[in-house]
XYZ file of C-alpha atoms in Angstrom:
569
model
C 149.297 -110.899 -72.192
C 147.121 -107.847 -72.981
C 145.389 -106.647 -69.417
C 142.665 -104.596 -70.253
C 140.116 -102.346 -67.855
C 137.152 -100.219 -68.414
C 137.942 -96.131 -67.416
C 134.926 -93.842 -66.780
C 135.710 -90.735 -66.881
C 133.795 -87.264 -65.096
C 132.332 -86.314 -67.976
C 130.547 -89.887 -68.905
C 133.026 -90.951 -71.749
C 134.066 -94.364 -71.211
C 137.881 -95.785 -72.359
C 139.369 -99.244 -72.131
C 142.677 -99.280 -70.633
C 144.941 -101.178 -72.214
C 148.231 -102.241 -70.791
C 150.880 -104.713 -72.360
C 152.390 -107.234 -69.897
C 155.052 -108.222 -72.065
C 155.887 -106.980 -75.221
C 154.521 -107.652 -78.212
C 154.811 -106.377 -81.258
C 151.648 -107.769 -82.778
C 149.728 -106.543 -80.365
C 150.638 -102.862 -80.316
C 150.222 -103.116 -84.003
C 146.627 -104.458 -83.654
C 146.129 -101.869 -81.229
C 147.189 -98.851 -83.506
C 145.206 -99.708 -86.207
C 142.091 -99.288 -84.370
C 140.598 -95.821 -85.117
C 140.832 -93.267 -81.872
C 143.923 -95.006 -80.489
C 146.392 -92.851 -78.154
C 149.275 -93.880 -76.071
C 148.742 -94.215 -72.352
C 151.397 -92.569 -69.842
C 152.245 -95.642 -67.884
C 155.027 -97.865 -69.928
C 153.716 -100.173 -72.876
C 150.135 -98.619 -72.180
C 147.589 -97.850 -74.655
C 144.036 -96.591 -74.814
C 140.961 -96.615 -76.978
C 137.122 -95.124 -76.862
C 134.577 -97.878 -75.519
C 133.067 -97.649 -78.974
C 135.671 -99.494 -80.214
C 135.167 -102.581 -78.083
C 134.408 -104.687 -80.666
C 136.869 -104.184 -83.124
C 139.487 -104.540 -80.144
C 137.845 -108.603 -79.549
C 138.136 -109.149 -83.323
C 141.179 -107.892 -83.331
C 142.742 -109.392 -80.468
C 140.942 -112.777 -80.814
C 144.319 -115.008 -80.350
C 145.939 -112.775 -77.685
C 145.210 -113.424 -74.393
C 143.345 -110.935 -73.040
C 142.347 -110.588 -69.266
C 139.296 -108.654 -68.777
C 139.542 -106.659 -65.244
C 137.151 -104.434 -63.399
C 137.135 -103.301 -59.744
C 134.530 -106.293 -59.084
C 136.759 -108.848 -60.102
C 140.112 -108.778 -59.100
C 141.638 -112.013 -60.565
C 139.840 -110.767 -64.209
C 138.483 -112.978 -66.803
C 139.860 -114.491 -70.780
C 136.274 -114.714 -71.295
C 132.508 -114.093 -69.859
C 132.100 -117.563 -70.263
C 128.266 -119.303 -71.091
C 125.844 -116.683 -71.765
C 123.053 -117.589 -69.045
C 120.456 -114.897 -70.529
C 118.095 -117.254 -72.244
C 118.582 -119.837 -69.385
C 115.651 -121.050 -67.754
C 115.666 -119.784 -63.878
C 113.167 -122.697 -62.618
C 114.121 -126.148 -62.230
C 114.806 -127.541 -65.502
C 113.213 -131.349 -63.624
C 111.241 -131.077 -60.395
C 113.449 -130.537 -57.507
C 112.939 -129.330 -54.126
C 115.604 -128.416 -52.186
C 115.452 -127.942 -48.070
C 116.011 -124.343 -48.623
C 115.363 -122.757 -51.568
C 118.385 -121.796 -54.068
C 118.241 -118.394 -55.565
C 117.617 -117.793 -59.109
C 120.961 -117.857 -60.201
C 121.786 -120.591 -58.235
C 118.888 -122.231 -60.071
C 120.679 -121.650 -63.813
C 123.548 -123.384 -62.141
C 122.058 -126.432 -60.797
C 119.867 -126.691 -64.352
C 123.395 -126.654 -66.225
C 125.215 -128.730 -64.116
C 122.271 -131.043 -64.678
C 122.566 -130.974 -68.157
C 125.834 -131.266 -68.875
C 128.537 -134.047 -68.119
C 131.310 -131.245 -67.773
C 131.156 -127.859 -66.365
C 134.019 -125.329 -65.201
C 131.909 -123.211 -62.072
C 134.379 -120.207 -62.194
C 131.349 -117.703 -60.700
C 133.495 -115.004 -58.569
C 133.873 -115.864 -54.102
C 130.651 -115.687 -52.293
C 128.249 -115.642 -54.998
C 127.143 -119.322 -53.737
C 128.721 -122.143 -55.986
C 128.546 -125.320 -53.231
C 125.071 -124.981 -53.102
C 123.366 -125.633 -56.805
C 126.730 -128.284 -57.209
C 125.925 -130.022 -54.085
C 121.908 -129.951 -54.678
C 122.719 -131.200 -58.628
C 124.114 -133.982 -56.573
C 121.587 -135.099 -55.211
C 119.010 -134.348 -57.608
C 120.826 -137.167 -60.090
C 121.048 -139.856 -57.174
C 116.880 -139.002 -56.567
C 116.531 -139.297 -60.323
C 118.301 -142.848 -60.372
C 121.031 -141.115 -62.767
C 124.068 -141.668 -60.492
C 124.603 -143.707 -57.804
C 126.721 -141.475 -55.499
C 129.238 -138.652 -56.119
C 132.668 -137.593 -54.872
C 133.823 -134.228 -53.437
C 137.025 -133.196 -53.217
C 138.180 -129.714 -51.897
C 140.364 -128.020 -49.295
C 141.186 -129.699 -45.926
C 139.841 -126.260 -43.865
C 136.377 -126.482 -46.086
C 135.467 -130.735 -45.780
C 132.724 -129.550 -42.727
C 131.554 -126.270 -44.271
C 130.728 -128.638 -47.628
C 129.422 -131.638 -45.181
C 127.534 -128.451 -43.224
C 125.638 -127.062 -46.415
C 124.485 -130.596 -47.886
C 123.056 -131.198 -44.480
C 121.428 -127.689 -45.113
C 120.072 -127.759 -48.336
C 119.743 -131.297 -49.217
C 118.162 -134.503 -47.330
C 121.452 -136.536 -48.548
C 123.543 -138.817 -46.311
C 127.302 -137.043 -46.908
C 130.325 -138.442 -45.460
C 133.201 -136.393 -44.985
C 136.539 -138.656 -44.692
C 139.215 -137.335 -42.723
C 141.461 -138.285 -39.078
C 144.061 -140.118 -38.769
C 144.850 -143.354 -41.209
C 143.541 -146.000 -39.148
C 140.115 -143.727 -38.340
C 140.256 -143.392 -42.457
C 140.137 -146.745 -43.341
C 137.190 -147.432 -40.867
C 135.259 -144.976 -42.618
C 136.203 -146.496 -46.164
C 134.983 -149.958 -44.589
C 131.421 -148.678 -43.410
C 131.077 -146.581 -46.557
C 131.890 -149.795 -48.665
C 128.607 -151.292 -47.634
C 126.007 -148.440 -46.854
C 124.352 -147.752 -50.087
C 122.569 -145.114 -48.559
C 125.696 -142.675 -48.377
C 125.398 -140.267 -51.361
C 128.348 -138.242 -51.629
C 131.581 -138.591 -49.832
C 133.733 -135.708 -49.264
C 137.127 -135.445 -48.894
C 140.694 -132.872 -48.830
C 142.560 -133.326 -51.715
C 145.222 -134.638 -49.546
C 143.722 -137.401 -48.486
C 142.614 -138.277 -52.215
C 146.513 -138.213 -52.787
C 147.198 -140.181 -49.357
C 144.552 -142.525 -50.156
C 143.983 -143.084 -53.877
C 144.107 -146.837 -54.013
C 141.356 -146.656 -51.401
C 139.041 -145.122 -53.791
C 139.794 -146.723 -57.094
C 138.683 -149.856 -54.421
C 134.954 -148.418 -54.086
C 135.274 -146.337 -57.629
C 135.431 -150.339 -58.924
C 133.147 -152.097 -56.815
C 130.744 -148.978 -56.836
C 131.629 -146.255 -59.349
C 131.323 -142.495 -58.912
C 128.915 -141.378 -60.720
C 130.307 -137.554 -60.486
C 133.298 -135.963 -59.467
C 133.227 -132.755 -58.194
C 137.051 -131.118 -57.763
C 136.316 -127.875 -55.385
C 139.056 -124.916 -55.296
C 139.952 -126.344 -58.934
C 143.269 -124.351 -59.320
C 144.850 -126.177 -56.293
C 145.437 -128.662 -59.550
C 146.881 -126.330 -62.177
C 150.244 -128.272 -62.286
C 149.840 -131.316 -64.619
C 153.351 -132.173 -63.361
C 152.490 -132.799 -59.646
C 151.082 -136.323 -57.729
C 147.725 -133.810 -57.052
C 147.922 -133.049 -60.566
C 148.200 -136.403 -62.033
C 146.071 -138.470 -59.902
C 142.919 -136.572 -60.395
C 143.197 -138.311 -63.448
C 142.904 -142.016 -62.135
C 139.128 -142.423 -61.543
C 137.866 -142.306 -64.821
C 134.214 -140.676 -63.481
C 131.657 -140.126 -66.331
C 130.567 -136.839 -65.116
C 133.470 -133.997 -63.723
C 133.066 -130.778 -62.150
C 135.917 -128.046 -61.495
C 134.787 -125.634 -58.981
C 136.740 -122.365 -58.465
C 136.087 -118.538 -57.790
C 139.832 -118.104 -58.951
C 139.779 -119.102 -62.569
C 142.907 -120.665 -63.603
C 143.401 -118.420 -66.769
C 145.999 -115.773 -65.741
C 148.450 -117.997 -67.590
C 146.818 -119.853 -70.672
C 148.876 -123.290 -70.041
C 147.749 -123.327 -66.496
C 143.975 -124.155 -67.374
C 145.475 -127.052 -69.375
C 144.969 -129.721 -66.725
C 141.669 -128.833 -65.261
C 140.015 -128.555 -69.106
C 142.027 -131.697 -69.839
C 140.635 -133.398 -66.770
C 136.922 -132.201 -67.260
C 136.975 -133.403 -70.936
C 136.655 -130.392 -72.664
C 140.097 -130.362 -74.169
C 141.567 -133.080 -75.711
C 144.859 -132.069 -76.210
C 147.332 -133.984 -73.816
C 150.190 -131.115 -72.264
C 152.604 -132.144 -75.117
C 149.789 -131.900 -77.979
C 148.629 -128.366 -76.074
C 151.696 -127.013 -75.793
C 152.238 -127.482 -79.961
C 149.039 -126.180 -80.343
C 148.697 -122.790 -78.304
C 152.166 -122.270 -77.101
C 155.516 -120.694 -78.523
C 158.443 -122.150 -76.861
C 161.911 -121.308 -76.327
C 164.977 -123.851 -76.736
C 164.585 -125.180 -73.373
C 160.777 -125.643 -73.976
C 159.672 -123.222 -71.780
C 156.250 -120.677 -72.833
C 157.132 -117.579 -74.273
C 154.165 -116.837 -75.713
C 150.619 -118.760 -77.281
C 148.446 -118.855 -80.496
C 145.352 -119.843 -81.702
C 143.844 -118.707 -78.483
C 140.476 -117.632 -80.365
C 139.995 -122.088 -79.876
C 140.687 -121.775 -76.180
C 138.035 -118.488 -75.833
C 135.657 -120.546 -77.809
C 135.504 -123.549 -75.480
C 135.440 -121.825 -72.262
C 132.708 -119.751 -73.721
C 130.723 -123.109 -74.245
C 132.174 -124.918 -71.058
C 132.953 -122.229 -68.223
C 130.293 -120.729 -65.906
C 131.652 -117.093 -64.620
C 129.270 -114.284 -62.887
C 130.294 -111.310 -60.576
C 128.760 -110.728 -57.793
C 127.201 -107.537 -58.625
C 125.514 -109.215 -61.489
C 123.493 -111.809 -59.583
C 123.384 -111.229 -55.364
C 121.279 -108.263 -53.980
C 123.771 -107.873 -51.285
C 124.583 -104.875 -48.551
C 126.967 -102.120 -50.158
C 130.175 -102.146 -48.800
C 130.825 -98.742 -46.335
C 134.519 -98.299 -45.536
C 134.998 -96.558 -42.479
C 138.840 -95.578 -41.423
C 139.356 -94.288 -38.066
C 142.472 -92.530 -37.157
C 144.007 -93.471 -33.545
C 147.175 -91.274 -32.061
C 149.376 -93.881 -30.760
C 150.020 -93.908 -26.770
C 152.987 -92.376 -25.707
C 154.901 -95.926 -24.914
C 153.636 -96.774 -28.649
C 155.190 -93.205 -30.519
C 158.783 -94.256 -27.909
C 159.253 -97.209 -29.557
C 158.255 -96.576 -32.831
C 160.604 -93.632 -32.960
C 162.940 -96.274 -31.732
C 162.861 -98.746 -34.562
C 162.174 -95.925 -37.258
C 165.760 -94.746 -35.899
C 166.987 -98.483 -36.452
C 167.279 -98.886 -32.515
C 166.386 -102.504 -32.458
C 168.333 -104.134 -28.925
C 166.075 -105.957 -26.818
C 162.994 -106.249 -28.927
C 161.423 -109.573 -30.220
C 160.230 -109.319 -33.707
C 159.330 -113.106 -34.009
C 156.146 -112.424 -34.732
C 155.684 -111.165 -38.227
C 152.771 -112.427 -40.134
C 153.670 -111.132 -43.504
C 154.472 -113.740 -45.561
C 157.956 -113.874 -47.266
C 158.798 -109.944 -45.735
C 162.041 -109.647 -47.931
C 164.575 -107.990 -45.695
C 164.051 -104.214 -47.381
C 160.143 -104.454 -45.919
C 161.085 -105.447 -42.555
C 161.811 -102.251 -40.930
C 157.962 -100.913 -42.050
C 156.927 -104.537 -41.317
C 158.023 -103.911 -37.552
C 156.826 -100.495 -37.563
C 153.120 -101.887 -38.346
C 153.561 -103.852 -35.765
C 153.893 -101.198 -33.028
C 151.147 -99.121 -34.478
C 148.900 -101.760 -33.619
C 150.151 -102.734 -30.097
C 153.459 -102.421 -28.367
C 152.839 -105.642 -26.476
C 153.783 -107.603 -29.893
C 156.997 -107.003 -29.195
C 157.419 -107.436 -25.492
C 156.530 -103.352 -24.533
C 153.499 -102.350 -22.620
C 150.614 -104.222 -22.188
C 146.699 -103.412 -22.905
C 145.095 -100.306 -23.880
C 148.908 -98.248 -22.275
C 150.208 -99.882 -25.247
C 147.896 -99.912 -28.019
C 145.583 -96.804 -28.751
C 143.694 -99.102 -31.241
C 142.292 -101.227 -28.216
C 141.342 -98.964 -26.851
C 139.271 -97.818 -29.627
C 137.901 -101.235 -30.398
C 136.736 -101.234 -27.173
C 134.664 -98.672 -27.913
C 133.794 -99.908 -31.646
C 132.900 -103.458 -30.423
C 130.157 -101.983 -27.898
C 128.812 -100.001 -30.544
C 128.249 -102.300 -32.871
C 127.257 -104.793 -30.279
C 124.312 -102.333 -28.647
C 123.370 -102.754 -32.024
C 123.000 -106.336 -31.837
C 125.637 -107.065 -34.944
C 128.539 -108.936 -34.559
C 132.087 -108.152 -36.118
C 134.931 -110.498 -37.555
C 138.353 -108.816 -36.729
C 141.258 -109.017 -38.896
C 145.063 -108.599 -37.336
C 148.371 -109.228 -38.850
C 149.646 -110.411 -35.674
C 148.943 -113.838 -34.092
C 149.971 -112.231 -30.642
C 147.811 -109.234 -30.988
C 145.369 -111.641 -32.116
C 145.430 -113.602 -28.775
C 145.621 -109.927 -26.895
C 142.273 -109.037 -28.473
C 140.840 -112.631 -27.749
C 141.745 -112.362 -24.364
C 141.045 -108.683 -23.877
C 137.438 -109.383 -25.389
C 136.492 -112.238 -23.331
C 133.152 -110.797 -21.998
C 131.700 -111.237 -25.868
C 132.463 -114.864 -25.833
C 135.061 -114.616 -28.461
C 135.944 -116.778 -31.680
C 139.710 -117.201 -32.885
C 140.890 -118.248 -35.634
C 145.365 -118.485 -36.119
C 147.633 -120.586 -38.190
C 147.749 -122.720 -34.792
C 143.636 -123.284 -35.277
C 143.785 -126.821 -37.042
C 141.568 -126.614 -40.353
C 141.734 -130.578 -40.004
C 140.063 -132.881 -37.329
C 141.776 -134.782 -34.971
C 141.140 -138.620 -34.824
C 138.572 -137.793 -31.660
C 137.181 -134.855 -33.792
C 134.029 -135.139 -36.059
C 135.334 -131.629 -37.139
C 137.874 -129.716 -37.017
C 138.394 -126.683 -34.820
C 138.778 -124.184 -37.072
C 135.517 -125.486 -38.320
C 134.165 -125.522 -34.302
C 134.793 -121.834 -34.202
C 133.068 -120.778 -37.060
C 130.334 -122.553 -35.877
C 130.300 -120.735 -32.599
C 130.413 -117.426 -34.327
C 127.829 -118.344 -36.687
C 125.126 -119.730 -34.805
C 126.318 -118.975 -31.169
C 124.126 -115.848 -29.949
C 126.603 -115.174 -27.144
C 129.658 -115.014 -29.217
C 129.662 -111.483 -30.983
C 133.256 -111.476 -32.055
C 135.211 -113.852 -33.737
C 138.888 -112.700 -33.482
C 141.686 -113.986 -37.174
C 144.374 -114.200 -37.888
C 144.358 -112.576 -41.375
C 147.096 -115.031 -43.251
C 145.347 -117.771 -41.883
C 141.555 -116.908 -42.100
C 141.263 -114.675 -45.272
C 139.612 -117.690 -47.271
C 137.955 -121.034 -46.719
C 134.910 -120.478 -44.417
C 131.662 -118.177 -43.992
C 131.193 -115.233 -41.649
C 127.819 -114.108 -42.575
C 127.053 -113.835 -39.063
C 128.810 -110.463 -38.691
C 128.251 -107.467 -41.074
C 130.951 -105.392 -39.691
C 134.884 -106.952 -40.711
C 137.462 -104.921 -38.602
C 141.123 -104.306 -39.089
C 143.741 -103.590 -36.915
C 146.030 -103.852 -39.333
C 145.818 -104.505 -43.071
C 147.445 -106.666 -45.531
C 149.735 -105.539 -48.482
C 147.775 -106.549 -50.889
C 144.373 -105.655 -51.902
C 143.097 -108.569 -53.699
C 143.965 -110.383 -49.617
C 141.798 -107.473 -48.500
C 138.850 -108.282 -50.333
C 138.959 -111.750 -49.190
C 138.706 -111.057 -45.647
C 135.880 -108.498 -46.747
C 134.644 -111.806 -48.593
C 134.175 -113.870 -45.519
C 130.727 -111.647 -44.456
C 129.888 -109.861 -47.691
C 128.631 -113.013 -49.914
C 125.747 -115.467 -50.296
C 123.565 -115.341 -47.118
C 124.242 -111.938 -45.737
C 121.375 -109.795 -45.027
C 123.414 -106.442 -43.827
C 122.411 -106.493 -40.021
C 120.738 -103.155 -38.662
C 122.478 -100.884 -41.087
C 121.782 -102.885 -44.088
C 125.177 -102.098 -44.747
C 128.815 -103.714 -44.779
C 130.986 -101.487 -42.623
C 134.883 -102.281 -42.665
C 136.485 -100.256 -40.359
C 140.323 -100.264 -40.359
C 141.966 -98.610 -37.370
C 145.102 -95.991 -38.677
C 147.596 -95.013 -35.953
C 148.345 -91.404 -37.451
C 151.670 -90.511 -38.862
C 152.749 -93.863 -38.879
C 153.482 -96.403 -41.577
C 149.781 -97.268 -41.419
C 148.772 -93.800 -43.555
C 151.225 -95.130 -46.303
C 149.852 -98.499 -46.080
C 146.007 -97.092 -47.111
C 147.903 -94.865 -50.071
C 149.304 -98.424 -50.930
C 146.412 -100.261 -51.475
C 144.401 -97.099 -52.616
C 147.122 -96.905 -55.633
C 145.104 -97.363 -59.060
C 147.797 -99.315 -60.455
C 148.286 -101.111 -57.789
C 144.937 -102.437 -57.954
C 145.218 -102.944 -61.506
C 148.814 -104.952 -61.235
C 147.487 -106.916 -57.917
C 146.621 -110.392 -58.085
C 145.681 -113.195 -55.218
C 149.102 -114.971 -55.456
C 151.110 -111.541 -56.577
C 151.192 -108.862 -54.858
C 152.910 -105.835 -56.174
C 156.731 -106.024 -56.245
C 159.058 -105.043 -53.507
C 160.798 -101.686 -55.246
C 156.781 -100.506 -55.966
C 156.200 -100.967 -52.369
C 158.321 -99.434 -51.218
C 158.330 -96.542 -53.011
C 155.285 -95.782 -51.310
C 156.217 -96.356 -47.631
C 159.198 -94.452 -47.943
C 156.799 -91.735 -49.669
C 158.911 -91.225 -52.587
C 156.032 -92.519 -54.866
């Protein structure tokens, strides 16, 4: 895989970056014949002059290439349709309850066109919206009787929510326990008047024989799979049974495109239509194996470029929202003296007595731990059993003061902590701003005496809720899956490893909907106990490569890291 990046440069020359993920003989060849070529410092690195973009596409037509800028992290094979010379009004009347945006508008006209349709626009530039109100536009239009949408268990009530917002549809979202399921199948059975039924893509699997039931005695007229990559693995029960209802109309929704690895798209383009290759025909087609039939490389890509260039929808956010610029703000705290005892403690490997149970990185491999725990104090000492309140935590003590500025202002804030204690400290702590929370112990699902869930409840509450002015996550549990356009300030106490995880926390508030507040601005604050492992944390993620290597589901690799937080990088 070739990953390649635009470089601007001081003086206004532009470069693309070019950087070889595995080696490839081919592909350095292709690169070196291309006039103005010159070798890069990092390892199997090369560079060319902008001008030469073209001849590098031509060149490198059957490689796969992943296109990556600093507004889109997971990076692109290819642009996708080219929506210039699409119309921006409704292709058929339609009126929606609240108008969709102009590029929502392009959207809804090609999902209305088109039987098949990969929806791969980046997070937060507003894909529910134009998919749901395409929906309903075919039942009005007598072209479809009622569709099915399947997504996430934490998003069933924000999809249910926005329907009810922008479209006059009766939704039903299916969820509880079994025996609160299958009265819901029984009422939907008969009412005719339900248009689109939403459900977790668990409950599809749990389930399935109770919708090929009402698929036969009242077909789906469109299937809409949300958070498309959650299918990726043709090998799976998810995987295959997407594939039972045969739906005339199919829709993969997904800010993530499943394209980092070319044989992972395989069962969401097979699914949709658009290829027709089964895995076994695919994998003779594209891939190279070895003699145990795993991927070692592909071919013939220049056929999968063409067809997502005809059958994928992809847009950045900078290219179609007018929203707030994001303003990071990083305020330096000195730790309290109970927080520099124990940190000097644990930096000295003097662990007896203290309670680490609490870390919230996920799969810490024993060589992080130490800097794992010492992130931990720099945020709050009662974590791990020390002090209590502002005596041990300087950063609470700054919030404090934070949270009444921005609330004099009348904003609200969404803050993000690595800790599930600290997070219940700072829910507690907070109490006068009638506080959200949102942990891994905040059920995404509703109970069988729930018409949704609480994780859902909260959002609500922060979102509409003029009394709460905080709502108070969990990062590892809240960084994706629901809206926070409420708040225009996103606060950490402590950050994640991984910048791509950053940006989706920024994502909850800076997307679709968000006006900027008083400042007309984004601010992200994140709190940095000086001389601390915090400081070498922000050189982390500030780390050009690191950016460039960082994907959602990768972060960098352990040595890299810590290279850094040792400060030998």
């Amino acid at each position: 895989m070739l990953e390649v990046s635009k470089v601007a440069l001081p003086d206004g020359r532009s470069f693309l970056k070019i950087e070889l993920k595995v080696l490839n003989v081919d592909a350095i060849q292709a690169i070196t014949s291309i006039p103005g070529w010159f070798k890069a410092p990092e390892t199997m690195c090369y560079g060319l002059p902008y001008e030469a973009l073209n001849e590098f596409k031509k060149k490198t037509k059957d490689y796969l290439v992943l296109w990556k800028n600093e507004n889109d992290s997971m990076g692109s094979i290819v642009r996708g349709i080219d929506t210039e010379d699409l119309p921006n009004d409704y292709v058929v009347p339609y009126t929606p309850k609240i108008p969709l945006r102009e590029h929502q508008i392009v959207a809804w006209n090609l999902l209305m066109t088109r039987d098949m349709l990969l929806v791969a626009d980046q997070e937060g530039v507003g894909k529910a919206a134009p998919t749901i109100c395409s929906v309903d536009a075919k039942i009005q239009y007598g072209l479809i009787s009622w569709g099915l949408y399947v997504t996430k268990a934490g998003l069933i009530y924000d999809v249910k929510n926005q329907a009810e917002k922008f479209t006059n549809m009766k939704v039903v979202a299916i969820s509880g326990t079994p025996k609160k399921r299958v009265k819901l199948y029984d009422q939907v059975e008969t009412d005719k008047s339900v248009g689109m039924l939403v459900v977790s893509y668990e409950t599809y699997r749990a389930d399935l024989n109770h919708f090929i039931e009402m698929h036969r005695k009242r077909p789906f007229g469109c299937f809409v799979m949300d958070e498309a990559h959650k299918v990726k693995s043709q090998t799976s029960n998810l995987g295959k049974n997407i594939h039972v209802l045969d739906v005339p109309q199919k829709y993969a929704v997904t800010a993530s495109p499943v394209i980092n690895e070319v044989i992972d798209m395989h069962n969401i383009l097979y699914w949709m239509g658009a290829l027709k290759y089964n895995i076994y025909g695919f994998k003779k087609r594209f891939c190279e194996l070895d003699g145990w039939g795993n991927v070692t490389s592909y071919k013939n890509l220049s056929e999968i470029k063409m067809i997502l260039s005809s059958n994928m929808l992809r847009r950045l956010k900078k290219d179609v929202l007018d929203l707030p610029p994001v303003i990071p703000k990083n305020i330096y705290v000195e730790m309290t003296p109970a927080q520099k005892k124990l940190y000097k403690a644990v930096d000295q490997g003097k662990l007896d007595e203290l309670d680490f149970e609490d870390l919230e990185f996920e799969d810490v491999p024993a060589e992080l731990a130490k800097h794992a725990r010492l992130a931990q104090i720099a945020e709050s000492t009662e974590i791990v059993g020390g002090p209590e309140g502002v005596k041990g935590s300087s950063k609470l003590k700054e919030l404090e003061e934070l949270v009444e500025e921005i609330t004099q202002r009348g904003e609200k804030a969404i803050i993000f902590s690595r800790s599930k204690r600290f997070t219940h400290v700072m829910h507690k702590h907070f109490s006068k701003y009638n506080p959200a929370i949102i942990t891994g112990d905040i059920s995404a699902s509703a109970k069988a005496s729930q018409d949704i869930s609480d994780r859902q409840q909260m959002v609500d509450k922060f979102q509409t809720d003029e009394s709460c002015k905080l709502i108070i996550c969990t990062e590892a549990a809240s960084r994706e899956g629901w809206t926070g356009t409420a708040a225009n300030n996103i606060i950490f106490t402590s950050k994640p490893w991984s910048p791509a995880y950053t940006q989706q926390c920024i994502g909850r508030a800076w997307r679709f909907g968000q006006s900027g507040g008083s400042t007309s601005s984004i601010n992200v604050y994140t709190l940095i106990s000086k001389e601390t492992v915090d400081e070498r944390i922000e050189e982390l993620l500030e780390e050009k490569q690191f950016l460039i290597n960082s994907t959602v589901e990768q972060p960098l690799g352990t040595k890299q890291v810590l290279k850094v937080l040792d400060g030998t990088a």
